[in-house]
Short mmCIF file of C-alpha atoms in Angstrom, two decimals:
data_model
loop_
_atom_site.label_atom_id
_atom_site.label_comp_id
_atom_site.label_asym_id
_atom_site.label_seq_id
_atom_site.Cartn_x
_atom_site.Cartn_y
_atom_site.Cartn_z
CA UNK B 846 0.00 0.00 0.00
CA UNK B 847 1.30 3.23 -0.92
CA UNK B 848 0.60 4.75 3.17
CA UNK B 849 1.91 1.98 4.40
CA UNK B 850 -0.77 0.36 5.77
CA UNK B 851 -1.80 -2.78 5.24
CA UNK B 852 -5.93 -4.36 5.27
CA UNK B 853 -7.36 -7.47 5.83
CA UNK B 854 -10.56 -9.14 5.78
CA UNK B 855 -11.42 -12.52 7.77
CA UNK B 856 -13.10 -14.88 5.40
CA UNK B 857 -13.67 -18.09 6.65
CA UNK B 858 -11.08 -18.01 9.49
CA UNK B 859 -8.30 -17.28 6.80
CA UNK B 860 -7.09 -13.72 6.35
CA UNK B 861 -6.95 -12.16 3.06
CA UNK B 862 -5.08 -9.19 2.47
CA UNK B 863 -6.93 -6.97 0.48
CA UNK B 864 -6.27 -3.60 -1.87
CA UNK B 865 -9.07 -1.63 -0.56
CA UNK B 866 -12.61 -2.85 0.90
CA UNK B 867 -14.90 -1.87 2.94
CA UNK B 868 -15.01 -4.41 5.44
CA UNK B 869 -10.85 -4.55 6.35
CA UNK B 870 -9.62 -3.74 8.76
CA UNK B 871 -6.52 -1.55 8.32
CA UNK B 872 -3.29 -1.49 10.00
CA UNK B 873 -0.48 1.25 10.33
CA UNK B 874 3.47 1.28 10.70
CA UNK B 875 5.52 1.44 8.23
CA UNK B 876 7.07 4.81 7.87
CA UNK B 877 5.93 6.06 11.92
CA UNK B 878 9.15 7.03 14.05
CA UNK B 879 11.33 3.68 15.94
CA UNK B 880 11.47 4.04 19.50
CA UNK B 881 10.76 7.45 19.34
CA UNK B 882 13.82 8.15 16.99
CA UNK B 883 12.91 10.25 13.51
CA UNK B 884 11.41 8.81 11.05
CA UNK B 885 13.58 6.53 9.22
CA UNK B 886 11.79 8.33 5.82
CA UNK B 887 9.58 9.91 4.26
CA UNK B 888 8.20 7.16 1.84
CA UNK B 889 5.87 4.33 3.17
CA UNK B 890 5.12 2.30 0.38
CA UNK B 891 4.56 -1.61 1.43
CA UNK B 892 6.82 -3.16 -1.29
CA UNK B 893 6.62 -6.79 -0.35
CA UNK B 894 4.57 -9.58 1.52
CA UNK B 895 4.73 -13.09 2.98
CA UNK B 896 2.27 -15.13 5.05
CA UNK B 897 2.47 -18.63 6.43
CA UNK B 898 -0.11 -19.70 9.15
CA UNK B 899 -0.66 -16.91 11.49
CA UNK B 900 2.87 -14.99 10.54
CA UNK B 901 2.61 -12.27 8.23
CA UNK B 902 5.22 -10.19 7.14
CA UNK B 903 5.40 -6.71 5.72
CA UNK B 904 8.44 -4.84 4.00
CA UNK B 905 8.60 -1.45 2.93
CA UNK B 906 11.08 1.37 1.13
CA UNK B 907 11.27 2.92 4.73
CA UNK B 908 13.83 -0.28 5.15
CA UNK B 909 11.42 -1.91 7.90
CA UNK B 910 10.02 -5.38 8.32
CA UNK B 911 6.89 -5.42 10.39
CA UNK B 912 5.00 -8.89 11.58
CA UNK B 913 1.32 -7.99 12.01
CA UNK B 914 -0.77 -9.26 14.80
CA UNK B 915 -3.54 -10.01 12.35
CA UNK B 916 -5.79 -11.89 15.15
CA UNK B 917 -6.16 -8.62 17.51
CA UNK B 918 -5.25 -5.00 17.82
CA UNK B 919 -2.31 -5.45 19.22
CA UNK B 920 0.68 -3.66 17.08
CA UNK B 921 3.13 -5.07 14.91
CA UNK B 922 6.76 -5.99 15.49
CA UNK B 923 8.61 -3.40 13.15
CA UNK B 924 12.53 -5.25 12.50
CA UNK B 925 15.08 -3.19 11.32
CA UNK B 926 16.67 -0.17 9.51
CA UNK B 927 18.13 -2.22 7.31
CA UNK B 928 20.66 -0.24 4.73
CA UNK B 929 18.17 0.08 2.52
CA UNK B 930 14.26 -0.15 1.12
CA UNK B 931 13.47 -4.09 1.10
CA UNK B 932 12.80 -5.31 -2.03
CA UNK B 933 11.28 -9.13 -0.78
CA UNK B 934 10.67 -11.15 1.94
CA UNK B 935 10.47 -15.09 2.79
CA UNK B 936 9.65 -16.93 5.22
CA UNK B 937 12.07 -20.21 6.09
CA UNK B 938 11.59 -23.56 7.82
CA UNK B 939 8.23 -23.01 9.22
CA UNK B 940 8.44 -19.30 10.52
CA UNK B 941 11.79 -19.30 12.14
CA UNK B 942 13.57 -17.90 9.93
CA UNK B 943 12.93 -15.05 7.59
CA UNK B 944 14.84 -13.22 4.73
CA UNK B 945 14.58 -10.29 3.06
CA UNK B 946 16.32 -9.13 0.10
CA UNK B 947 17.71 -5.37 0.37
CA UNK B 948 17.45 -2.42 -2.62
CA UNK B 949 21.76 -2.39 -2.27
CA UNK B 950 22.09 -6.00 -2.83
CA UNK B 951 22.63 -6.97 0.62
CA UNK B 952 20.50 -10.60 1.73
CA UNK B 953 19.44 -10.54 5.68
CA UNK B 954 18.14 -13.06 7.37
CA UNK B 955 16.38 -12.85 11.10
CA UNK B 956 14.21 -14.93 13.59
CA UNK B 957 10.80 -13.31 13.33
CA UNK B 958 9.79 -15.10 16.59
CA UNK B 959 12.24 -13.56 18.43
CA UNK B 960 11.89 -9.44 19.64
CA UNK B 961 14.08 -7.56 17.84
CA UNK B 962 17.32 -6.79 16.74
CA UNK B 963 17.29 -10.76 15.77
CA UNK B 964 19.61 -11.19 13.36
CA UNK B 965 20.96 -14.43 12.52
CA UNK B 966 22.99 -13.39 9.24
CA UNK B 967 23.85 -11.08 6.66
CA UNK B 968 25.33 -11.68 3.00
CA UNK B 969 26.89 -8.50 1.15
CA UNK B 970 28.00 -11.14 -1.72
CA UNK B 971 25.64 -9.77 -4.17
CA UNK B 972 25.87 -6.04 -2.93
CA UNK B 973 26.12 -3.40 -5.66
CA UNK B 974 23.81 -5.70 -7.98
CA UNK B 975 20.21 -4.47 -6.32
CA UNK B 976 17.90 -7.53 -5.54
CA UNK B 977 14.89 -7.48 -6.76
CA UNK B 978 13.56 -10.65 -4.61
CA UNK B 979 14.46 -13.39 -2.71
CA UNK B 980 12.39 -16.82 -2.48
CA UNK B 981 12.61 -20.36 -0.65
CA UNK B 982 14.09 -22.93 -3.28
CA UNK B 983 15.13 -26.79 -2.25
CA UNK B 984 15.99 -25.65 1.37
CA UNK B 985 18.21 -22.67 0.24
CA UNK B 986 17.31 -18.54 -0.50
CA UNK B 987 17.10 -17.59 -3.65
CA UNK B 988 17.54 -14.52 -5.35
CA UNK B 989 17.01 -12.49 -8.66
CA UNK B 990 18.97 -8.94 -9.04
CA UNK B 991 19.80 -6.48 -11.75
CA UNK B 992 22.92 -7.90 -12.94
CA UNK B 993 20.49 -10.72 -14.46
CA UNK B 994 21.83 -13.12 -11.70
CA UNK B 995 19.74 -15.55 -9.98
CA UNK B 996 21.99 -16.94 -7.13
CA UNK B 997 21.48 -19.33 -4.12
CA UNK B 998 22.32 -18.50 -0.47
CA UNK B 999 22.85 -21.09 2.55
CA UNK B 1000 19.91 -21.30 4.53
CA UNK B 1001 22.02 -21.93 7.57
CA UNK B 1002 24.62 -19.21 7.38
CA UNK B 1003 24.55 -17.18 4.43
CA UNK B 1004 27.15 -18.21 2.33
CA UNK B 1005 26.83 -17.85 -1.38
CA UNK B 1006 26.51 -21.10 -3.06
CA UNK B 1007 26.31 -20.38 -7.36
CA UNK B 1008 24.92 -18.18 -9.17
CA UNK B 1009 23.47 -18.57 -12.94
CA UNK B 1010 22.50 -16.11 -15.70
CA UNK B 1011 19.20 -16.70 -17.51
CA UNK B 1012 21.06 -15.39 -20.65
CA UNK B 1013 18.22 -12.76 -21.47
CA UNK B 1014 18.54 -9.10 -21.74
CA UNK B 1015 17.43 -6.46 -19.19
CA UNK B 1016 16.60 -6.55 -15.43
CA UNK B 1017 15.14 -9.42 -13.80
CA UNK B 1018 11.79 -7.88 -11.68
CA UNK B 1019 10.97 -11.25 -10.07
CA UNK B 1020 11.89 -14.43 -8.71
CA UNK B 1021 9.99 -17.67 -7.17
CA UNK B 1022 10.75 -20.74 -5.87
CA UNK B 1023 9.89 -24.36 -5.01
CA UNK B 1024 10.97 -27.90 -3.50
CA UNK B 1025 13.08 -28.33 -6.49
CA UNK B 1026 13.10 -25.18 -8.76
CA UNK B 1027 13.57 -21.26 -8.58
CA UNK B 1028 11.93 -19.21 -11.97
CA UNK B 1029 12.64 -16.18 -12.46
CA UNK B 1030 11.32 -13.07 -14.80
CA UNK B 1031 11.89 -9.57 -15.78
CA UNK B 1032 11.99 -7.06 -18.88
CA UNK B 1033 12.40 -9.02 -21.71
CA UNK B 1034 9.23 -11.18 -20.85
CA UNK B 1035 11.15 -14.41 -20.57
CA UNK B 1036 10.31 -16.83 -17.25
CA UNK B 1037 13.90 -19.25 -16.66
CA UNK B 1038 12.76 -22.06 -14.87
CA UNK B 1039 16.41 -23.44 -13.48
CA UNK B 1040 16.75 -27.00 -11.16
CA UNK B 1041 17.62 -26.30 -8.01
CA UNK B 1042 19.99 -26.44 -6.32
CA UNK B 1043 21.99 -27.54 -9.52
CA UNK B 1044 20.77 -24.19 -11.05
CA UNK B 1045 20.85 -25.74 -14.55
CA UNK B 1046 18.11 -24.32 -16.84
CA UNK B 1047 15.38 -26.55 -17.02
CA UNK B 1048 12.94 -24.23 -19.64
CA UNK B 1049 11.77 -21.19 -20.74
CA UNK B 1050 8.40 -19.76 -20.74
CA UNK B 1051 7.59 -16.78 -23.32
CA UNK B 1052 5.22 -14.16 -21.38
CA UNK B 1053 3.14 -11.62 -23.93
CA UNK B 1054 5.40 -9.00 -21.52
CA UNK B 1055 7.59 -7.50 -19.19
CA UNK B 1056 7.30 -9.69 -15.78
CA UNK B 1057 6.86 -7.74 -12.94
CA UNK B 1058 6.08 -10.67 -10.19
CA UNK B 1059 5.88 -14.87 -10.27
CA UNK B 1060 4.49 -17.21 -7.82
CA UNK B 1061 4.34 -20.91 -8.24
CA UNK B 1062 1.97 -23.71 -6.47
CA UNK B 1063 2.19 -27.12 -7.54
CA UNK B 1064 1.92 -27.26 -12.16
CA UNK B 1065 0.28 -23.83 -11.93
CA UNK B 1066 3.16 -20.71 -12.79
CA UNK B 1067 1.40 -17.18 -12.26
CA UNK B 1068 2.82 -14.60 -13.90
CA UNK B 1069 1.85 -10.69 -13.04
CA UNK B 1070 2.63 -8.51 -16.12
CA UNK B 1071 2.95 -4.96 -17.36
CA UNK B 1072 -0.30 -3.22 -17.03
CA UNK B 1073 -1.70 -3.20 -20.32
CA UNK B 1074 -1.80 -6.70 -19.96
CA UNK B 1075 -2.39 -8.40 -16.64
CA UNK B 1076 -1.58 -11.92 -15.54
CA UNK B 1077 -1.52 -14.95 -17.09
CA UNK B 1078 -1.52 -18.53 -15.08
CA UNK B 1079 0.56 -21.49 -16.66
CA UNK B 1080 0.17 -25.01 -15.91
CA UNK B 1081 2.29 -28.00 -16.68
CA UNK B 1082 -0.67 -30.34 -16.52
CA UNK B 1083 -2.13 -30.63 -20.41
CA UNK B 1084 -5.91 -31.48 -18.78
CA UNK B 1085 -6.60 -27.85 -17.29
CA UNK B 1086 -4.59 -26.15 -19.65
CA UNK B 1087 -6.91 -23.19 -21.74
CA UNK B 1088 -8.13 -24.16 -25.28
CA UNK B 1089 -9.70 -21.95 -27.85
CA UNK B 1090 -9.60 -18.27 -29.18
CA UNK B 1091 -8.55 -16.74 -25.77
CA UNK B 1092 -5.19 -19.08 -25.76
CA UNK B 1093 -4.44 -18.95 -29.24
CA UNK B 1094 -4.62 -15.49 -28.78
CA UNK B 1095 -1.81 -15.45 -25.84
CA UNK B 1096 0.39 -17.69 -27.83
CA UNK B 1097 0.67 -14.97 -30.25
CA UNK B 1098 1.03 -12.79 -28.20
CA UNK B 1099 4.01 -14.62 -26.90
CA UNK B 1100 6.08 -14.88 -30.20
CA UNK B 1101 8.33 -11.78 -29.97
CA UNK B 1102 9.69 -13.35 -26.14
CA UNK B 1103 9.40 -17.11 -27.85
CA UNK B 1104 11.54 -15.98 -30.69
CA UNK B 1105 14.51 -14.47 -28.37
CA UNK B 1106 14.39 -17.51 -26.24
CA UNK B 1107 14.88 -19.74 -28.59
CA UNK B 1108 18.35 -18.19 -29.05
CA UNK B 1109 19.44 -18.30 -25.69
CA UNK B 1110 22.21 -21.25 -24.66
CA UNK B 1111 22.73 -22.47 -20.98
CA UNK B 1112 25.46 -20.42 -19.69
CA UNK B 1113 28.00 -22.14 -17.28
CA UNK B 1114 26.90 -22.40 -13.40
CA UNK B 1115 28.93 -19.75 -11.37
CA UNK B 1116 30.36 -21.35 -8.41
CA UNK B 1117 30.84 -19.84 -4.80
CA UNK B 1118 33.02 -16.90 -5.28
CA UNK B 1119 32.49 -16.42 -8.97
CA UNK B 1120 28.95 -15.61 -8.69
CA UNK B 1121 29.61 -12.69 -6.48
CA UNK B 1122 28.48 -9.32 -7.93
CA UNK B 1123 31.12 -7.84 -10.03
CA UNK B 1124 30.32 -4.05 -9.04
CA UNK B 1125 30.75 -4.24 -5.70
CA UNK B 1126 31.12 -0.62 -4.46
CA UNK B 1127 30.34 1.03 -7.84
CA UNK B 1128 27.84 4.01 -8.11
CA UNK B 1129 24.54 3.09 -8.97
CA UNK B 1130 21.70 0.31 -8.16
CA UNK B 1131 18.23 0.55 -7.01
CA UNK B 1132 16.46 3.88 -5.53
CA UNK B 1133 16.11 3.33 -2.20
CA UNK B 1134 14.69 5.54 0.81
CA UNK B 1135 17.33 6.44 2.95
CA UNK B 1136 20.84 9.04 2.89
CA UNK B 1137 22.62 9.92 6.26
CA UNK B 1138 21.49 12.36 6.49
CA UNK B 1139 19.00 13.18 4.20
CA UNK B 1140 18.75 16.40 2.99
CA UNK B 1141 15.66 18.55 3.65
CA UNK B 1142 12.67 18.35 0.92
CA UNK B 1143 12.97 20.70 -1.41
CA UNK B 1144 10.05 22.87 -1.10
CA UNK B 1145 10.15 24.24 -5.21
CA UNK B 1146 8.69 20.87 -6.08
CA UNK B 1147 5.61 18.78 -5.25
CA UNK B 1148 8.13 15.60 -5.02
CA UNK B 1149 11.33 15.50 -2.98
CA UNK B 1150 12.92 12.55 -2.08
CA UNK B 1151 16.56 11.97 -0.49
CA UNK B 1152 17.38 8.97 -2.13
CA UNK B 1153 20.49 6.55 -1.68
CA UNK B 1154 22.38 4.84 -4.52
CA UNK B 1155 24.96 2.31 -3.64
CA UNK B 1156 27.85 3.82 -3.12
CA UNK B 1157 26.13 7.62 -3.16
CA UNK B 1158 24.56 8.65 -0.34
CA UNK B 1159 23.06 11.61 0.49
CA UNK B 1160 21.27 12.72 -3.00
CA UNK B 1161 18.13 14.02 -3.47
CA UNK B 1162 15.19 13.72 -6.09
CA UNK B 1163 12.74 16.06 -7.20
CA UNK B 1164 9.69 16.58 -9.75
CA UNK B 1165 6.28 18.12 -10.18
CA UNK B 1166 3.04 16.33 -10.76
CA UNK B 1167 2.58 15.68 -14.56
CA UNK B 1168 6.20 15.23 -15.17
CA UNK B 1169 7.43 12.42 -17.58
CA UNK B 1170 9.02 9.43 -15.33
CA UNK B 1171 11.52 8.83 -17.79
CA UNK B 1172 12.79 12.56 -18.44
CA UNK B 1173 12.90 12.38 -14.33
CA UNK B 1174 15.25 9.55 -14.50
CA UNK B 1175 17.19 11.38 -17.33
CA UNK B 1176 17.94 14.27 -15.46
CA UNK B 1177 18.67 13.00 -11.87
CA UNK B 1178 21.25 10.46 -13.81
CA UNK B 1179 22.56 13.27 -15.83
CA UNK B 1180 22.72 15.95 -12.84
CA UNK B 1181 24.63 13.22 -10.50
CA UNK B 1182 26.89 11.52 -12.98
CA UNK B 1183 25.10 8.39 -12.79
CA UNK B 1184 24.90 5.95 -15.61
CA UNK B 1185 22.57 5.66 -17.76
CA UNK B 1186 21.84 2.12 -17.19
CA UNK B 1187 20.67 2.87 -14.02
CA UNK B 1188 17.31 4.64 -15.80
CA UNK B 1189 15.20 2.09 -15.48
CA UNK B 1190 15.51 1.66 -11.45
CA UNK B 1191 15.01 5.61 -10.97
CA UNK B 1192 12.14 5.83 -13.67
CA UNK B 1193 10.00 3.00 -11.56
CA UNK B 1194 10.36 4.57 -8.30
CA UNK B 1195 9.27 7.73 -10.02
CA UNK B 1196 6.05 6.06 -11.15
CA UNK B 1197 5.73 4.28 -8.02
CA UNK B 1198 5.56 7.25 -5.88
CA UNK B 1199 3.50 9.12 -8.25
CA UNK B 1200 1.02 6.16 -8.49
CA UNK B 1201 0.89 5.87 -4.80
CA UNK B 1202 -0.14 9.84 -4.45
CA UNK B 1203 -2.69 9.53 -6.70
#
């Protein structure tokens, strides 16, 4: 939610999370003061959930986890600053564990049982390659970022374990896993479904466009997509699969992604080490809430955002309503010397925020 809030409705003594309804109830956190320290920021948007049984977990650009007392009024339990906005969350071996993958590229992992700080470990393998996710795959974490890495983290301690390239172009926007599999997705529309924990590519599943989130429960793959769009739901089993106008119509409109993936080779399986992200400490990587300290909002603009970069802290963004996302991006890159591939990240969080004030 973009006031970082979060609303449920009881339906059948389950708890479904809901975008807006009359009959949830609604609860607040993210972005309020810790301990009755400042704000961590000034942006609130829940970016991420999980649930399993009665746990449910929260994550949000103002770098907070929060678990939710979803059964009373009681408040949540609000984990962190972390170093920066938290781009996923997972929940490990029953609820005892739980990691969260960080806008820098950092992995955390903490006992959401326990009060905080709980902390069991922190990876900074993958840091300066943002994650985009993280998942549960055969017993490990697994994670996507923008260096078109998926990798695989010890569940135990931390440790990197390989990494693999799906081989497509672009940032990867989302990752899932399962008992024996991790698929992940991103700009060029292309879903790599890779063994795990072998992380050899096991297939590739055109999507009609860019894919922005993937969840998987037994045959059945659900893809979210780019807006104009929507979602499509896959399944490996040939008896439920769709038949008629509708899916021939989704097969075409899978060709341009089926055609590119039919050109992409296996690349070799990155090993420990060698799947650790190669700009560590450069400039650049997602938008993410945070600076120390931020500067003051700027008060010539109707948006104003400190924003951290890994490895540059302490800038700020600004913009009016009605300004073009992508000229945004062009000009906060341009102003700050920051490359150009780096667009993409900035231009989202542009149309997040705007999309959240609307």
């Amino acid at each position: 939610m973009g006031d970082g809030s979060c609303r449920a409705a009881e339906m059948d003594d389950s708890w479904l999370f809901l975008r807006d309804a009359s009959a949830a109830n609604c609860y607040v956190g993210h972005g309020e003061p810790i301990d009755g320290q400042a704000r961590p920021t000034n942006a609130q948007n829940v970016s991420c959930v999980a649930c399993e049984g009665d746990l449910v977990l929260t994550g949000s650009w103002d770098r907070t986890v929060i678990k939710w007392n979803v059964t009373n009024d009681a408040p949540g339990t609000r984990y962190g600053p972390f170093p920066q906005s938290i781009t996923g969350i997972c929940i490990l071996q029953g609820g005892a564990k739980c990691a969260v993958s960080i806008g820098d590229g950092t992995l955390a992992c903490f006992d959401p049982l326990q009060p905080p700080p709980s902390t069991l470990w922190t990876s900074d393998d993958a840091k300066g390659a943002p994650m985009r996710g993280c998942c549960s795959a055969a017993g490990c974490v697994g994670t996507a970022s923008n260096d078109g890495l998926v990798r695989l983290f010890n569940a135990e301690t931390g440790s990197l374990i390989r990494g693999a390239r799906t081989g497509a172009e672009g940032y990867l926007y989302a990752v899932c896993g399962s008992d024996d599999a991790i698929y992940a997705g991103g700009e060029d529309g292309i879903v790599t479904k890779f063994h795990a924990p072998s992380l050899q590519v096991a297939l590739r599943v055109p999507q009609p466009a860019a894919v922005w989130s993937l969840a998987v429960y037994g045959p059945h793959l659900f893809c979210g997509l780019d807006d104009h769009f929507g979602a499509v739901l896959w399944t490996n089993n040939a008896t439920e699969a769709l038949e008629g106008p509708v899916a021939t119509s989704i097969e075409a409109s899978c060709h341009e992604a089926a055609t590119k993936a039919a050109l992409l080779v296996p690349e070799p399986v990155l090993e420990g080490a060698a799947a650790r992200a190669s700009n560590q400490g450069a400039a650049g990587g997602e938008v993410s809430m945070g600076g120390t300290p931020p500067p003051p909002p700027n008060p010539n603009y109707d948006f104003s955002f400190p924003v951290e970069l890994a490895g540059r802290p302490g800038l700020q963004i600004n913009w009016n309503r009605g300004d073009d996302p992508n000229m945004v991006a062009i000009q906060f890159c341009d102003d700050n010397g920051i490359p150009r591939d780096q667009l993409g990240d900035v231009a989202v969080f542009v149309q997040n925020v705007m999309a959240s004030q609307s």
